[in-house]
Amino acid sequence: MHLKDIKIRINIHSTNQLVMGGDVDVQAGKTGFIRKADLARDRSARVRNLSVDVRLRIPERPHEPIGGETTLRFELGDGTTALLLDFAPAHGQGPQAVVVNDTPVPLEWHSGHTILPAPSLREGENAVHVRF
C-alpha cells in the first residue's frame, strides 16, 4: 500500500484564535463538567506561543482511516492543573499514544478532549506528541 505523507506547521500567537463561542458543556476529566467558553478562557490564560506540527498519513484507498501524529509546543503559565486538548478524532477513536515532555502519559480521552495530567506538565516550555 502506498501512503502519502503531508506535513503542516501552524504557529499561533494567541490561543484566542482557536476559540469558538458556545455554552456547550464538555467533560473536564475527573473534575466534572466545564463550559466550553470557560475551558477556552482557561487555556487562553495559561498557554502562550503555541506551535503545531502535523503529519498526516493518507492511505491510497479512500475508505481507510487517515492516521498521523502531531507535536504541540507551547509555554505554560500555570502547570498546577490538567490541561485539556481539543481532539475530535474520526470514528470515535481517541489518540493511540500521548507523550508529554518526553514521558508517555496514560491515555485519558473524554468528550473530544485529551487530558494532559498536571504532573506531566511544567511551567515554561512544554512539548506534547500525540499519535492518532
XYZ file of N, CA, C and O in Angstrom:
528
model
N 0.836 -1.168 0.000
C 0.000 0.000 0.000
C 0.886 1.238 0.000
O 1.887 1.304 0.701
N 0.530 2.219 -0.749
C 1.271 3.462 -0.862
C 0.574 4.538 -0.034
O -0.612 4.772 -0.175
N 1.329 5.188 0.846
C 0.779 6.259 1.665
C 1.393 7.579 1.244
O 2.554 7.650 0.873
N 0.612 8.624 1.359
C 1.117 9.967 1.136
C 1.323 10.606 2.498
O 0.480 10.510 3.377
N 2.462 11.240 2.701
C 2.734 11.971 3.936
C 2.594 13.453 3.662
O 3.122 13.971 2.678
N 1.871 14.108 4.531
C 1.692 15.549 4.436
C 2.142 16.157 5.754
O 1.746 15.694 6.819
N 2.977 17.172 5.694
C 3.445 17.844 6.900
C 2.949 19.284 6.895
O 2.999 19.958 5.872
N 2.482 19.731 8.053
C 1.940 21.080 8.196
C 2.507 21.684 9.473
O 2.585 21.009 10.491
N 2.866 22.944 9.469
C 3.265 23.658 10.688
C 2.376 24.883 10.831
O 2.171 25.632 9.884
N 1.851 25.048 12.044
C 0.979 26.180 12.348
C 1.545 26.887 13.571
O 1.824 26.244 14.585
N 1.735 28.185 13.495
C 2.146 28.970 14.656
C 0.980 29.847 15.071
O 0.412 30.568 14.250
N 0.639 29.791 16.343
C -0.495 30.536 16.864
C 0.011 31.412 18.000
O 0.567 30.911 18.977
N -0.149 32.704 17.872
C 0.379 33.614 18.874
C -0.587 33.841 20.031
O -0.194 34.247 21.106
N -1.842 33.573 19.816
C -2.833 33.694 20.880
C -3.803 32.536 20.749
O -4.330 32.287 19.673
N -4.047 31.832 21.851
C -4.981 30.716 21.763
C -6.394 31.209 21.514
O -7.267 30.421 21.185
N -6.653 32.507 21.626
C -7.974 33.032 21.298
C -8.318 32.800 19.838
O -9.477 32.788 19.462
N -7.311 32.595 18.998
C -7.570 32.302 17.590
C -8.261 30.965 17.422
O -8.848 30.688 16.396
N -8.198 30.111 18.437
C -8.764 28.777 18.345
C -10.148 28.680 18.964
O -10.762 27.629 18.941
N -10.632 29.751 19.559
C -11.863 29.693 20.348
C -13.087 29.888 19.469
O -13.162 30.820 18.684
N -14.027 28.992 19.614
C -15.338 29.150 19.006
C -16.315 29.351 20.151
O -16.216 28.670 21.171
N -17.237 30.263 20.035
C -18.183 30.540 21.108
C -19.133 29.386 21.331
O -19.272 28.504 20.518
N -19.791 29.424 22.474
C -20.781 28.394 22.762
C -20.838 28.066 24.230
O -19.887 28.276 24.961
N -21.969 27.577 24.671
C -22.164 27.220 26.062
C -22.341 25.724 26.219
O -23.038 25.258 27.102
N -21.699 24.962 25.361
C -21.804 23.515 25.431
C -20.950 23.027 26.594
O -19.832 23.477 26.788
N -21.498 22.114 27.395
C -20.714 21.530 28.485
C -19.844 20.423 27.930
O -20.292 19.601 27.147
N -18.604 20.423 28.334
C -17.704 19.336 27.963
C -17.157 18.730 29.238
O -16.993 19.404 30.244
N -16.899 17.452 29.197
C -16.385 16.782 30.375
C -14.928 17.168 30.567
O -14.127 17.072 29.652
N -14.597 17.588 31.758
C -13.246 18.039 32.072
C -12.542 16.989 32.923
O -12.197 17.216 34.065
N -12.379 15.826 32.369
C -11.692 14.766 33.094
C -12.443 14.373 34.339
O -13.650 14.234 34.329
N -11.724 14.224 35.401
C -12.330 13.788 36.649
C -12.870 14.961 37.452
O -13.303 14.803 38.579
N -12.814 16.159 36.891
C -13.252 17.343 37.624
C -14.707 17.683 37.364
O -15.190 18.695 37.831
N -15.414 16.891 36.610
C -16.818 17.181 36.325
C -16.970 17.813 34.960
O -16.282 17.455 34.027
N -17.878 18.766 34.866
C -18.140 19.416 33.587
C -17.731 20.884 33.638
O -17.844 21.526 34.663
N -17.267 21.370 32.519
C -16.860 22.759 32.403
C -17.446 23.295 31.102
O -17.480 22.589 30.089
N -17.919 24.529 31.143
C -18.459 25.124 29.927
C -17.344 25.341 28.921
O -16.217 25.660 29.282
N -17.686 25.176 27.659
C -16.719 25.326 26.574
C -16.039 26.698 26.633
O -14.828 26.804 26.451
N -16.795 27.733 26.888
C -16.229 29.079 26.943
C -15.248 29.214 28.111
O -14.210 29.869 27.988
N -15.553 28.586 29.266
C -14.641 28.635 30.411
C -13.352 27.877 30.104
O -12.261 28.306 30.494
N -13.476 26.763 29.419
C -12.310 25.984 29.023
C -11.414 26.820 28.105
O -10.192 26.858 28.274
N -12.011 27.501 27.167
C -11.250 28.340 26.240
C -10.555 29.479 26.983
O -9.391 29.782 26.707
N -11.238 30.101 27.924
C -10.627 31.184 28.708
C -9.455 30.662 29.539
O -8.419 31.311 29.639
N -9.619 29.476 30.134
C -8.546 28.890 30.937
C -7.307 28.653 30.080
O -6.199 29.030 30.460
N -7.494 28.051 28.925
C -6.339 27.789 28.057
C -5.708 29.080 27.563
O -4.490 29.191 27.480
N -6.544 30.056 27.239
C -6.029 31.327 26.747
C -5.161 32.011 27.797
O -4.154 32.634 27.474
N -5.549 31.871 29.058
C -4.790 32.491 30.144
C -3.500 31.736 30.446
O -2.529 32.326 30.924
N -3.462 30.437 30.162
C -2.321 29.606 30.561
C -1.335 29.298 29.445
O -0.165 29.058 29.705
N -1.795 29.264 28.195
C -0.969 28.794 27.076
C -0.550 29.972 26.204
O -1.378 30.783 25.797
N 0.744 30.024 25.896
C 1.291 31.068 25.022
C 2.203 30.425 23.986
O 2.759 29.352 24.202
N 2.415 31.159 22.884
C 3.375 30.761 21.842
C 3.202 29.310 21.416
O 4.153 28.528 21.427
N 2.030 28.991 20.997
C 1.693 27.634 20.572
C 2.107 27.412 19.124
O 1.802 28.213 18.250
N 2.827 26.330 18.890
C 3.097 25.907 17.512
C 2.667 24.450 17.392
O 2.776 23.675 18.342
N 2.158 24.114 16.230
C 1.618 22.779 15.996
C 2.231 22.227 14.719
O 2.141 22.840 13.661
N 2.875 21.068 14.843
C 3.364 20.329 13.674
C 2.436 19.147 13.483
O 2.201 18.392 14.432
N 1.927 18.985 12.280
C 1.004 17.893 11.986
C 1.570 17.079 10.837
O 2.015 17.628 9.830
N 1.537 15.770 11.001
C 1.931 14.870 9.918
C 0.774 13.900 9.718
O 0.387 13.183 10.638
N 0.220 13.896 8.530
C -0.901 13.027 8.200
C -0.438 11.898 7.297
O 0.357 12.116 6.382
N -0.943 10.715 7.554
C -0.701 9.567 6.686
C -2.015 9.270 5.966
O -2.966 8.772 6.571
N -2.048 9.606 4.706
C -3.264 9.459 3.916
C -3.138 8.210 3.049
O -2.277 8.133 2.181
N -3.975 7.218 3.314
C -3.889 5.980 2.531
C -4.389 6.191 1.109
O -5.124 7.127 0.814
N -3.973 5.303 0.255
C -4.383 5.377 -1.139
C -5.876 5.121 -1.297
O -6.537 5.732 -2.131
N -6.410 4.204 -0.503
C -7.835 3.865 -0.599
C -8.647 4.809 0.274
O -8.400 4.941 1.473
N -9.661 5.455 -0.278
C -10.410 6.479 0.457
C -11.183 5.963 1.667
O -11.471 6.731 2.573
N -11.510 4.684 1.730
C -12.293 4.171 2.848
C -11.425 3.848 4.072
O -11.945 3.607 5.153
N -10.111 3.859 3.913
C -9.215 3.573 5.036
C -9.007 4.838 5.854
O -8.988 5.944 5.326
N -8.864 4.688 7.173
C -8.728 5.865 8.023
C -7.403 6.597 7.812
O -6.389 5.979 7.483
N -7.440 7.881 8.016
C -6.239 8.715 7.966
C -5.590 8.655 9.347
O -6.251 8.829 10.360
N -4.324 8.385 9.379
C -3.574 8.374 10.634
C -2.622 9.546 10.649
O -2.531 10.305 9.687
N -1.926 9.673 11.739
C -0.939 10.734 11.785
C -0.431 10.985 13.181
O -0.652 10.204 14.105
N 0.256 12.084 13.295
C 0.782 12.499 14.582
C 0.907 14.011 14.587
O 1.003 14.649 13.531
N 0.878 14.564 15.772
C 1.031 16.000 15.913
C 1.910 16.279 17.111
O 1.883 15.536 18.102
N 2.710 17.314 17.001
C 3.530 17.769 18.118
C 3.160 19.218 18.392
O 3.196 20.052 17.496
N 2.768 19.461 19.625
C 2.433 20.803 20.066
C 3.557 21.299 20.964
O 3.994 20.579 21.861
N 4.002 22.502 20.731
C 4.994 23.146 21.597
C 4.368 24.436 22.086
O 3.791 25.189 21.301
N 4.494 24.681 23.375
C 3.882 25.875 23.944
C 4.534 26.216 25.269
O 5.205 25.395 25.886
N 4.325 27.455 25.692
C 4.748 27.897 27.016
C 3.513 27.876 27.906
O 2.453 28.369 27.519
N 3.663 27.283 29.083
C 2.556 27.158 30.023
C 2.825 28.047 31.223
O 3.896 27.988 31.830
N 1.838 28.885 31.551
C 1.979 29.802 32.675
C 1.703 29.155 34.016
O 2.293 29.517 35.022
N 0.792 28.178 34.046
C 0.416 27.527 35.296
C 0.284 26.036 35.033
O -0.610 25.610 34.318
N 1.172 25.256 35.631
C 1.159 23.817 35.407
C 0.587 23.032 36.567
O 0.841 21.842 36.689
N -0.203 23.691 37.411
C -0.713 23.013 38.612
C -1.977 22.219 38.369
O -2.369 21.432 39.224
N -2.638 22.413 37.224
C -3.853 21.661 36.919
C -3.723 21.043 35.530
O -2.921 21.482 34.712
N -4.535 20.025 35.292
C -4.533 19.347 33.998
C -4.857 20.330 32.883
O -5.496 21.359 33.102
N -4.419 19.999 31.690
C -4.700 20.800 30.506
C -5.468 19.930 29.531
O -5.075 18.792 29.268
N -6.574 20.432 29.008
C -7.392 19.685 28.062
C -7.106 20.154 26.650
O -7.133 21.354 26.371
N -6.811 19.205 25.768
C -6.610 19.498 24.351
C -7.853 19.089 23.594
O -8.413 18.029 23.850
N -8.271 19.915 22.645
C -9.356 19.515 21.760
C -8.818 18.450 20.828
O -7.816 18.651 20.150
N -9.476 17.321 20.818
C -9.080 16.248 19.919
C -10.346 15.526 19.527
O -10.919 14.788 20.321
N -10.816 15.788 18.325
C -12.061 15.196 17.847
C -11.736 14.203 16.737
O -11.814 14.522 15.561
N -11.328 12.996 17.104
C -10.921 12.026 16.096
C -12.093 11.464 15.319
O -13.229 11.485 15.779
N -11.790 10.947 14.167
C -12.810 10.303 13.338
C -13.163 8.943 13.912
O -12.369 8.312 14.589
N -14.353 8.502 13.647
C -14.818 7.164 14.005
C -14.814 6.907 15.506
O -14.711 5.769 15.932
N -14.875 7.970 16.324
C -14.974 7.819 17.766
C -13.748 7.248 18.447
O -13.824 6.817 19.583
N -12.610 7.252 17.776
C -11.398 6.715 18.375
C -10.532 7.855 18.871
O -10.354 8.852 18.193
N -9.998 7.684 20.063
C -9.107 8.690 20.635
C -7.681 8.490 20.159
O -7.408 7.661 19.292
N -6.776 9.225 20.741
C -5.368 9.086 20.360
C -4.837 7.708 20.727
O -5.330 7.058 21.639
N -3.820 7.268 20.003
C -3.197 5.974 20.274
C -2.087 6.091 21.309
O -1.808 5.139 22.035
N -1.426 7.249 21.355
C -0.339 7.466 22.307
C -0.177 8.963 22.540
O -0.343 9.758 21.615
N 0.150 9.317 23.780
C 0.416 10.708 24.136
C 1.714 10.743 24.946
O 1.871 9.993 25.909
N 2.633 11.611 24.530
C 3.899 11.788 25.232
C 4.016 13.264 25.582
O 3.912 14.126 24.705
N 4.212 13.558 26.864
C 4.340 14.937 27.324
C 5.742 15.116 27.888
O 6.142 14.399 28.814
N 6.480 16.054 27.320
C 7.845 16.342 27.768
C 8.681 15.058 27.867
O 9.313 14.776 28.882
N 8.639 14.283 26.787
C 9.415 13.043 26.633
C 8.988 11.903 27.560
O 9.709 10.919 27.697
N 7.832 12.027 28.204
C 7.346 10.978 29.095
C 5.961 10.520 28.638
O 5.042 11.340 28.556
N 5.790 9.223 28.340
C 4.447 8.732 27.992
C 3.480 8.962 29.155
O 3.852 8.796 30.320
N 2.269 9.365 28.824
C 1.247 9.573 29.862
C 0.070 8.647 29.573
O -0.164 8.250 28.433
N -0.670 8.298 30.622
C -1.856 7.455 30.403
C -2.832 8.151 29.467
O -2.992 9.378 29.516
N -3.474 7.359 28.619
C -4.447 7.922 27.694
C -5.735 8.227 28.439
O -6.397 7.322 28.947
N -6.055 9.495 28.548
C -7.333 9.915 29.102
C -7.995 10.781 28.044
O -7.476 11.839 27.690
N -9.123 10.307 27.561
C -9.816 10.988 26.469
C -11.295 10.969 26.782
O -11.875 9.909 27.018
N -11.897 12.158 26.842
C -13.314 12.274 27.164
C -13.949 13.382 26.336
O -13.413 14.486 26.265
N -15.065 13.083 25.733
C -15.876 14.084 25.026
C -15.056 14.954 24.083
O -15.192 16.162 24.067
N -14.185 14.321 23.303
C -13.408 15.078 22.329
C -12.218 15.820 22.904
O -11.665 16.689 22.259
N -11.813 15.492 24.128
C -10.678 16.157 24.760
C -9.680 15.127 25.266
O -10.051 14.147 25.902
N -8.416 15.380 24.979
C -7.331 14.596 25.545
C -6.860 15.339 26.784
O -6.596 16.537 26.740
N -6.773 14.617 27.897
C -6.430 15.244 29.170
C -4.948 15.040 29.441
O -4.462 13.912 29.500
N -4.229 16.146 29.600
C -2.816 16.096 29.955
C -2.721 16.302 31.461
O -3.043 17.374 31.966
N -2.291 15.290 32.222
C -2.268 15.404 33.679
C -1.252 16.449 34.150
O -0.174 16.597 33.571
N -1.604 17.150 35.208
C -0.748 18.213 35.748
C 0.677 17.750 36.044
O 1.625 18.480 35.735
N 0.880 16.555 36.634
C 2.266 16.159 36.937
C 3.168 16.035 35.709
O 4.387 16.095 35.827
N 2.587 15.876 34.526
C 3.395 15.748 33.313
C 3.762 17.105 32.718
O 4.640 17.188 31.862
N 3.095 18.156 33.178
C 3.314 19.498 32.647
C 4.291 20.265 33.523
O 4.496 19.947 34.691
N 4.858 21.320 32.949
C 5.727 22.187 33.741
C 5.514 23.631 33.300
O 5.132 23.891 32.149
N 5.737 24.531 34.208
C 5.671 25.942 33.830
C 6.813 26.214 32.873
O 7.891 25.680 33.007
N 6.526 27.026 31.851
C 7.516 27.289 30.811
C 7.252 26.411 29.603
O 6.113 26.062 29.298
N 8.328 26.023 28.907
C 8.192 25.285 27.656
C 7.752 23.838 27.875
O 8.244 23.166 28.767
N 6.808 23.400 27.032
C 6.287 22.034 27.040
C 6.216 21.539 25.607
O 6.043 22.328 24.670
N 6.323 20.222 25.457
C 6.145 19.583 24.150
C 5.232 18.389 24.341
O 5.446 17.567 25.244
N 4.199 18.299 23.503
C 3.218 17.213 23.580
C 3.169 16.551 22.207
O 2.963 17.221 21.193
N 3.371 15.242 22.200
C 3.315 14.485 20.949
C 2.116 13.525 21.027
O 2.011 12.765 21.985
N 1.229 13.607 20.046
C 0.035 12.760 20.011
C 0.059 11.964 18.709
O 0.202 12.533 17.633
N -0.084 10.638 18.836
C -0.174 9.765 17.653
C -1.626 9.297 17.556
O -2.223 8.858 18.531
N -2.186 9.435 16.363
C -3.580 9.041 16.149
C -3.742 8.235 14.888
O -2.817 8.132 14.094
